[in-house]
Short mmCIF file of C-alpha atoms and ligand atoms in Angstrom, two decimals:
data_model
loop_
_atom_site.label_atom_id
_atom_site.label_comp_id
_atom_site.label_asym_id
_atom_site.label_seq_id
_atom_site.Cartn_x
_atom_site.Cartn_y
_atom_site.Cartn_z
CA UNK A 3 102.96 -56.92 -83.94
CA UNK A 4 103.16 -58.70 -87.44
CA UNK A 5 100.79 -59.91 -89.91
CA UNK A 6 101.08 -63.95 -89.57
CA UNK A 7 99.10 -67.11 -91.31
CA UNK A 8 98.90 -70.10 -89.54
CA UNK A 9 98.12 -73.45 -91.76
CA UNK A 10 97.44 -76.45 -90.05
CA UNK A 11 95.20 -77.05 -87.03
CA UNK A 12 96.15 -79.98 -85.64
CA UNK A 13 96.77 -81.30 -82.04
CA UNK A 14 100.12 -78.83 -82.46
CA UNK A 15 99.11 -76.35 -84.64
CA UNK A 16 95.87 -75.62 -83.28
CA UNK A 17 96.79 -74.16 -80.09
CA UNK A 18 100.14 -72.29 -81.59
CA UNK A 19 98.24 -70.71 -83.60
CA UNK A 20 96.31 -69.62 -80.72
CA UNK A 21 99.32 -68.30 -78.17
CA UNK A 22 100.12 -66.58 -81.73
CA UNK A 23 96.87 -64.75 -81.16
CA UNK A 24 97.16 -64.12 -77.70
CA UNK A 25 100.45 -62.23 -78.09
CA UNK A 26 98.45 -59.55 -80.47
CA UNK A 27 99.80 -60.69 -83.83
CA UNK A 28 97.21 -60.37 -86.65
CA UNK A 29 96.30 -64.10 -87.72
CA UNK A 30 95.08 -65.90 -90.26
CA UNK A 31 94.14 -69.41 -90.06
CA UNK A 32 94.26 -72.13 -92.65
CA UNK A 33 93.12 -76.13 -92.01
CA UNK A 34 92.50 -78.65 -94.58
CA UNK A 35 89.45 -79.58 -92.63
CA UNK A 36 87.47 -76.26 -92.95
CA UNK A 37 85.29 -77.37 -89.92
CA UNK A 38 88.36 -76.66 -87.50
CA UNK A 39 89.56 -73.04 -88.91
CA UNK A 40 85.62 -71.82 -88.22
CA UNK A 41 86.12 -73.41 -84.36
CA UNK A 42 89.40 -71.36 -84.15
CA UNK A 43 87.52 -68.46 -85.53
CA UNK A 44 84.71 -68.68 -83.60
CA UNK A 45 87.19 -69.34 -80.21
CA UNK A 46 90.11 -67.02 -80.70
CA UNK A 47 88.90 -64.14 -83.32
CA UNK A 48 90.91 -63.75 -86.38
CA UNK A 49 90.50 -64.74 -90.24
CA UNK A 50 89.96 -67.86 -92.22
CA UNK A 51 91.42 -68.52 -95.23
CA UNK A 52 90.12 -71.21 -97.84
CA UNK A 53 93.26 -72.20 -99.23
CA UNK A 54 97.12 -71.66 -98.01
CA UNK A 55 97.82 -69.23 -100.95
CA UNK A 56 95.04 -66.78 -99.74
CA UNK A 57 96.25 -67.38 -95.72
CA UNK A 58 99.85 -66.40 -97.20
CA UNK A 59 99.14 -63.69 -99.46
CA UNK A 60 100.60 -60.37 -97.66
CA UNK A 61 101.61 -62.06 -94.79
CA UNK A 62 104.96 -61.32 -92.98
CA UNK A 63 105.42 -64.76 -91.35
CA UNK A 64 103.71 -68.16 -92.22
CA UNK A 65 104.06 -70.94 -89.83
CA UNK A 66 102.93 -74.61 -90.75
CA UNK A 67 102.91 -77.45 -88.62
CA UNK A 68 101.12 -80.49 -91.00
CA UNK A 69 101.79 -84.34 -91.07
CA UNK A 70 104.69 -85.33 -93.24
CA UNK A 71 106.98 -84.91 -96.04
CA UNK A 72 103.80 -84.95 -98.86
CA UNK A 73 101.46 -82.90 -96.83
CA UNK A 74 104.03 -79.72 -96.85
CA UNK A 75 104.86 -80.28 -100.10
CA UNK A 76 100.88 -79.95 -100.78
CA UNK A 77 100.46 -76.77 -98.68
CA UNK A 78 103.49 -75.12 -99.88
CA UNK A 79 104.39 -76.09 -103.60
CA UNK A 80 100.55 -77.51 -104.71
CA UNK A 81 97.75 -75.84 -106.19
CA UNK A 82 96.48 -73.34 -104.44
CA UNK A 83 99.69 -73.81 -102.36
CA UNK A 84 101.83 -71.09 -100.06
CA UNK A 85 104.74 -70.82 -101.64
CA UNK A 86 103.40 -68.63 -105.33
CA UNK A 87 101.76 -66.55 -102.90
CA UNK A 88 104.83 -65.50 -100.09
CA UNK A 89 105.21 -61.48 -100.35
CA UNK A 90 109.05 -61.07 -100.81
CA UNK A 91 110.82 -60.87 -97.93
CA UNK A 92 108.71 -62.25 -95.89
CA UNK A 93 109.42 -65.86 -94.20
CA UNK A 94 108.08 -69.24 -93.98
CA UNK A 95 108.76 -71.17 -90.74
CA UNK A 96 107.94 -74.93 -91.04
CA UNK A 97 106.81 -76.89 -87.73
CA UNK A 98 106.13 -79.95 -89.18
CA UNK A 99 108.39 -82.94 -88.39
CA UNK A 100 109.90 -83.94 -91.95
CA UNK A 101 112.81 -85.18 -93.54
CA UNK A 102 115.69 -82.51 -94.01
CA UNK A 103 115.75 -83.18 -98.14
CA UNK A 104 112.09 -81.83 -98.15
CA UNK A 105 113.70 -78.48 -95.76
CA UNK A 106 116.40 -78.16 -97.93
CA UNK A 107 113.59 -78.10 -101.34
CA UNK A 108 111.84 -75.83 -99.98
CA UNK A 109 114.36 -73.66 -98.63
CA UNK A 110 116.03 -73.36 -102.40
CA UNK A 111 112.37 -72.36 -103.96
CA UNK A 112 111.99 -69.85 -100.89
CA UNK A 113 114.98 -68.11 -102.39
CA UNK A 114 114.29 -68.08 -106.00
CA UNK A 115 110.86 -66.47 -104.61
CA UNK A 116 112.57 -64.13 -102.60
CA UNK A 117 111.02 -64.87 -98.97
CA UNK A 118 112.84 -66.92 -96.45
CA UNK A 119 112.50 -70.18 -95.21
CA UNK A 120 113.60 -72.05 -91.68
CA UNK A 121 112.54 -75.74 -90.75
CA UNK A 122 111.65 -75.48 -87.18
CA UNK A 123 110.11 -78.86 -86.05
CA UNK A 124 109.51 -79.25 -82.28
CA UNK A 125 110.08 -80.94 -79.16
CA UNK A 126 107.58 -80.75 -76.20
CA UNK A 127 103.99 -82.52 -77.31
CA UNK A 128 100.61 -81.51 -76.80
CA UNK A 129 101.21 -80.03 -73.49
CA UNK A 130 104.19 -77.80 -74.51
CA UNK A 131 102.36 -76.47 -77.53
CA UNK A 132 98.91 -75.84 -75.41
CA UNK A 133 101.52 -74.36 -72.77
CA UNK A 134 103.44 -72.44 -75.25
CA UNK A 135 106.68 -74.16 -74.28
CA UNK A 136 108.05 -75.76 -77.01
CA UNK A 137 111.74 -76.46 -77.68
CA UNK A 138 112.30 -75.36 -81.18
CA UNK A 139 114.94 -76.85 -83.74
CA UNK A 140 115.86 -74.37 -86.57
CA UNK A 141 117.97 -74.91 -89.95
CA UNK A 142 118.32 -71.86 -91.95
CA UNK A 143 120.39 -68.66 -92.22
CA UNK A 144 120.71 -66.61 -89.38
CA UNK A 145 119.11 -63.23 -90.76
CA UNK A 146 115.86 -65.10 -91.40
CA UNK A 147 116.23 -66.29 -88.02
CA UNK A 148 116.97 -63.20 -86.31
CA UNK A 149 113.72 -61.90 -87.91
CA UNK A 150 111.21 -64.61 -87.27
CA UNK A 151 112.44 -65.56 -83.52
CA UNK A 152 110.69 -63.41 -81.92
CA UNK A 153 107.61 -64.23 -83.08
CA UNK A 154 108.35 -68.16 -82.53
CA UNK A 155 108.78 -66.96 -79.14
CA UNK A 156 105.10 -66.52 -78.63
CA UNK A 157 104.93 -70.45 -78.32
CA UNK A 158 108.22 -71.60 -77.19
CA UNK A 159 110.40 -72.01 -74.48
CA UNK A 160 113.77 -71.99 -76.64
CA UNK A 161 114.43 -71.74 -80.08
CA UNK A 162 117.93 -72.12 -81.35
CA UNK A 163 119.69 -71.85 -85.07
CA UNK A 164 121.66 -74.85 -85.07
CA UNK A 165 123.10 -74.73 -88.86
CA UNK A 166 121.72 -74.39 -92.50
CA UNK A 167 118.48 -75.70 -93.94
CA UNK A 168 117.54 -78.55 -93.04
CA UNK A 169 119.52 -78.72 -89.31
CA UNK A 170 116.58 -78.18 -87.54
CA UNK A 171 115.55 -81.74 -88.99
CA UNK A 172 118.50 -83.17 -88.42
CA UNK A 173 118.31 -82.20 -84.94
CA UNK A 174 114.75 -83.40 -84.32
CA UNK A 175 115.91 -87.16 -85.43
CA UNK A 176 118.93 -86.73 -83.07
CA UNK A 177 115.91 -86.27 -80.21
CA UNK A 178 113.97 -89.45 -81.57
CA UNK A 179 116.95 -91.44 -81.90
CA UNK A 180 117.32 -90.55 -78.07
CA UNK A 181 113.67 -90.96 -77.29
CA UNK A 182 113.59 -94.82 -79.11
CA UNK A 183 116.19 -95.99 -77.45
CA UNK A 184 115.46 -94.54 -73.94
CA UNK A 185 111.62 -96.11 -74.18
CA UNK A 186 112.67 -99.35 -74.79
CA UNK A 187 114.95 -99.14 -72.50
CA UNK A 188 112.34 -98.50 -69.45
CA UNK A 189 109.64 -101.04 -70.70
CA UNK A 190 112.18 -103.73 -70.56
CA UNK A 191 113.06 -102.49 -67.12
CA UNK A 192 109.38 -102.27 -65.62
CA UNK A 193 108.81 -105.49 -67.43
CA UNK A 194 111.88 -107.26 -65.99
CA UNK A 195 111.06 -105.84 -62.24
CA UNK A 196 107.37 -107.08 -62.57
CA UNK A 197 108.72 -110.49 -63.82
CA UNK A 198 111.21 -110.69 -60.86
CA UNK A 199 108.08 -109.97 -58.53
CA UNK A 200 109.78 -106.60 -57.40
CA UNK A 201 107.75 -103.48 -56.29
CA UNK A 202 108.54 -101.35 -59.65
CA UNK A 203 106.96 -98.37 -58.10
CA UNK A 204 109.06 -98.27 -55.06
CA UNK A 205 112.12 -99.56 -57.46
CA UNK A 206 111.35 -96.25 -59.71
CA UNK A 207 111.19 -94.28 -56.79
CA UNK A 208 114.98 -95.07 -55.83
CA UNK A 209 116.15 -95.47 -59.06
CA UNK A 210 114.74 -92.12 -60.60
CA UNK A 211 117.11 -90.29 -58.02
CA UNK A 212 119.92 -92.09 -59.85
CA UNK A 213 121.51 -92.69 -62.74
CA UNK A 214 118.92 -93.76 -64.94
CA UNK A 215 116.65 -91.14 -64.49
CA UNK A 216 114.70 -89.77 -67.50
CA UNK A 217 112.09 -87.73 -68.87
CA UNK A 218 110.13 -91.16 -70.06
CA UNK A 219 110.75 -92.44 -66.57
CA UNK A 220 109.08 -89.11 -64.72
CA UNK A 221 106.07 -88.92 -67.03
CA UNK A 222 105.44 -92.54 -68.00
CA UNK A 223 106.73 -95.45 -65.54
CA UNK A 224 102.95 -95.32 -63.73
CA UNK A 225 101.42 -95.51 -67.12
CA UNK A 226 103.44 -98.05 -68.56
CA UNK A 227 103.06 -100.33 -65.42
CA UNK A 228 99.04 -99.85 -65.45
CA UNK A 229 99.18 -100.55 -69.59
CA UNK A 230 97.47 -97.51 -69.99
CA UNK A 231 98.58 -95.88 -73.90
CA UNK A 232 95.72 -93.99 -74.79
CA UNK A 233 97.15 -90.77 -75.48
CA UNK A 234 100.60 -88.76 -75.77
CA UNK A 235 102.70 -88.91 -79.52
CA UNK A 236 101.18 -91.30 -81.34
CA UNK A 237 103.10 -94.73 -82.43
CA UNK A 238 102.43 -94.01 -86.19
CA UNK A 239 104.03 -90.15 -85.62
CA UNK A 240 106.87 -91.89 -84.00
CA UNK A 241 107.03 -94.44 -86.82
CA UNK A 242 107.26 -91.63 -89.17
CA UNK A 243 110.44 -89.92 -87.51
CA UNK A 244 112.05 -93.03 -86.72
CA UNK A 245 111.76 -93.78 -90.63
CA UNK A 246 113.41 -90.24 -91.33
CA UNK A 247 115.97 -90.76 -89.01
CA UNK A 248 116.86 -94.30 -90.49
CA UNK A 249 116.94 -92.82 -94.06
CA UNK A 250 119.13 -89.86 -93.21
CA UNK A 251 121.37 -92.31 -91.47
CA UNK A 252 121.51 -94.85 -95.17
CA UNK A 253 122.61 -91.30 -96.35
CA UNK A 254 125.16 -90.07 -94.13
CA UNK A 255 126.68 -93.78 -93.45
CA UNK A 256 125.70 -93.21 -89.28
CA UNK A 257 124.92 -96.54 -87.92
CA UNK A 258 121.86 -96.81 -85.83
CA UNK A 259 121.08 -100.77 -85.05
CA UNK A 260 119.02 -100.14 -81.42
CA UNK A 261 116.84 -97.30 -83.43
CA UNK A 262 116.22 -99.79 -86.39
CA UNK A 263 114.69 -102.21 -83.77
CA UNK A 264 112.62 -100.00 -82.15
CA UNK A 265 111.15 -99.29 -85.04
CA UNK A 266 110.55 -102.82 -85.93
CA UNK A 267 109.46 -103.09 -82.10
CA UNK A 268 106.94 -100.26 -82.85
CA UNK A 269 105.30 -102.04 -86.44
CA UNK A 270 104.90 -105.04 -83.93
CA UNK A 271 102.65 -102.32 -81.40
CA UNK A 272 100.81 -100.96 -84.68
CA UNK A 273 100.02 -104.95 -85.24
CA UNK A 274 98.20 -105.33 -81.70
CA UNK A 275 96.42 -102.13 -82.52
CA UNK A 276 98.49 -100.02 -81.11
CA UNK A 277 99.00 -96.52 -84.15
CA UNK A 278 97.67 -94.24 -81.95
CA UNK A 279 98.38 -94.80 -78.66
CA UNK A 280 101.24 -92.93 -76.88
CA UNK A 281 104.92 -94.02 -77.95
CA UNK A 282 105.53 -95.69 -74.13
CA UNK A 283 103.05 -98.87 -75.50
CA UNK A 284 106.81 -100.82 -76.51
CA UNK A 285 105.95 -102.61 -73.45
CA UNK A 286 102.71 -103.73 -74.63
CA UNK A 287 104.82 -106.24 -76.93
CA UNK A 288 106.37 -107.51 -73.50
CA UNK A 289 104.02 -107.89 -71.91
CA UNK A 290 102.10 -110.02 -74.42
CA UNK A 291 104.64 -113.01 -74.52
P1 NAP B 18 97.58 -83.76 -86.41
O1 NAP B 18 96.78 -83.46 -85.20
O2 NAP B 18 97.27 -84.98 -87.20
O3 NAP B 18 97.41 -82.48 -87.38
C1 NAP B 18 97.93 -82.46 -88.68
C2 NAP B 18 97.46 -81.20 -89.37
O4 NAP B 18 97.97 -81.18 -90.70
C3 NAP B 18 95.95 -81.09 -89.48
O5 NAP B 18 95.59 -79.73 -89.39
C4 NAP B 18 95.71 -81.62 -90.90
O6 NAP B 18 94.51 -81.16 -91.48
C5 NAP B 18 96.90 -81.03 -91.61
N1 NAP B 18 97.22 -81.75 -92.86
C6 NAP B 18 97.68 -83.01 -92.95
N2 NAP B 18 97.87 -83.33 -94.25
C7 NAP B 18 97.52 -82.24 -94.96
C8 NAP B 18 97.51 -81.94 -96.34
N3 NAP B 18 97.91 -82.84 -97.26
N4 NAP B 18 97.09 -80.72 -96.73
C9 NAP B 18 96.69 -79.81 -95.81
N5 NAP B 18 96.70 -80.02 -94.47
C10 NAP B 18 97.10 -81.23 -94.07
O7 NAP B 18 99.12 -83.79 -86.11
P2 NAP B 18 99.95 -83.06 -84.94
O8 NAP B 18 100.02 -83.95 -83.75
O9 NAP B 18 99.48 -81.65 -84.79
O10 NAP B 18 101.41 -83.08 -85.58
C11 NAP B 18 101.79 -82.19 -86.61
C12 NAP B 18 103.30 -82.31 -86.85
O11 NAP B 18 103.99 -82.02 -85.64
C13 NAP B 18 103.73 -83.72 -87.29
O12 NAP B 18 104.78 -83.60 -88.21
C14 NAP B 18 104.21 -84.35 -85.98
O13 NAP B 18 105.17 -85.37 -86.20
C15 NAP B 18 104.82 -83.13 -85.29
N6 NAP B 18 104.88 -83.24 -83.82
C16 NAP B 18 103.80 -83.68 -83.10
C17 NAP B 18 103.89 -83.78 -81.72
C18 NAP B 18 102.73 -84.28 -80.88
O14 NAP B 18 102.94 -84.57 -79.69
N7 NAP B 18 101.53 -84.39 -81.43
C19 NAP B 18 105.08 -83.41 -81.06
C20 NAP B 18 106.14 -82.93 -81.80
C21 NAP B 18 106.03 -82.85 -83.19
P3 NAP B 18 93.10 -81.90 -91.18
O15 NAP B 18 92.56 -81.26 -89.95
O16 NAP B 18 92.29 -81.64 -92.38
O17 NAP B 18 93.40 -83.38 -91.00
#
């Protein structure tokens, strides 16, 4: 079993950190928030640490799963941050969903400290991450890999090295690109078949057996239909990734015109009110006009 530090308690983090636990590794707990460490503490057992240095100070593996591209920078490179605190040799496995320049940073100062680094961000929401089956997305060499899958393992479903640092990011916008696209695609569907005076449920029952069959359609077509957003991946998470994805693609000269007007589609949601409710709201917009 290994000595691990977990920083970040969010809606992810908090119950990773807890399947973490349940699989007998040794953990230490770290949250902005101070409030939610002691309820982890008081629920699960364990340590709390005041500040990310002191949760990563002789710690084989620390895993972080925080907002964006500023708030890792914060826990791992600011005062009181991870990063002057990593025991050589040991690794740093990032969660949160970030921009692959920020991976690739941090994966360069890992090295000149002598610890490793993988970005690992993940696929499978609140449910997969209270389940412990998350799809995981690594960048990084495969040694470091080889040593912190396991542990990863305690949470996931699959975790696969899919290139250097920063790949793991790469890979996540790949799944948003596919995600934007697809939800759009489905609202303008249920909102068509309402229009037409249809019977979208029965329609989705047929159609879901077909061709256009989805994840989005499964989980979300009885949702969408009874305008119901209020919970799921939050539009202003998705907003975030999208806007990754679309400056990765000004870098790499990839063209991606439907994912660009999602995202406009989505600061139109955020307008009616719409930040934090679940990413299948695009139909709100429809249904409006
Ligand atoms: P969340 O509930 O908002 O939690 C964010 C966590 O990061 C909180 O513990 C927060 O601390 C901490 N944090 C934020 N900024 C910080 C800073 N500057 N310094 C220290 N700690 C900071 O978010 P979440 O839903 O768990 O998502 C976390 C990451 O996973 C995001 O990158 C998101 O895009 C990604 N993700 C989320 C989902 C999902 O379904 N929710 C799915 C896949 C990927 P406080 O408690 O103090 O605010």
């Amino acid at each position: 079993m290994a000595k691990v530090a977990f920083l970040g308690l969010g809606v992810m983090g908090y119950p990773m950190a807890r399947h973490l636990k349940a699989r007998g590794h040794e953990v230490v707990v770290y949250n902005r928030t101070t409030a939610k460490a002691e309820k982890w503490v008081a629920e699960q057992g364990g340590r709390l640490a005041s500040t990310p240095a002191e949760a990563a100070a002789g710690q084989e593996f620390v895993f972080a799963c925080v907002g964006n591209d500023a708030d890792l920078r914060q826990v791992t490179l600011g005062p009181d941050g991870a990063f002057a605190a990593m025991d050589k040799g040991a690794v740093f496995v990032d969660h949160t969903t970030a921009s692959a320049e920020v991976a690739r940073e941090l994966s360069a100062a890992a090295a000149s400290g002598g610890f490793g680094f993988l970005d690992a961000p993940v696929s499978g929401g609140q449910a997969g991450a209270e389940n412990g089956q998350l799809t995981v997305m690594v960048g990084g060499e495969e040694p470091v890999f080889a040593q912190a899958q396991p542990v990863i393992m305690s949470f996931a479903k699959a975790a696969r090295l899919l290139g250097p640092a920063g790949s793991g990011q790469l890979a996540k916008m790949m799944n948003q690109i596919c995600i934007a696209g697809v939800v759009q695609g489905l609202a303008e569907a249920l909102h068509f078949g309402k229009q037409a005076g249809l019977d979208t449920e029965a329609v989705i029952d047929v159609i879901s057996k077909g061709a256009a069959q989805s994840w989005q359609m499964e989980n979300r077509h009885k949702t969408m239909a009874a305008g119901k957003f209020d919970f799921g991946f939050a539009v202003e998470w998705m907003r975030k990734d999208l806007g990754i994805a679309l400056d990765e693609a000004r870098r790499n000269g990839s063209q991606l015109p439907l994912t660009a007007l999602v995202d406009q589609f989505y600061a139109e949601v955020v307008a009616m009110g719409g930040k934090r409710w679940d990413t299948s709201s695009l139909i709100a917009r429809l249904g409006k006009k």
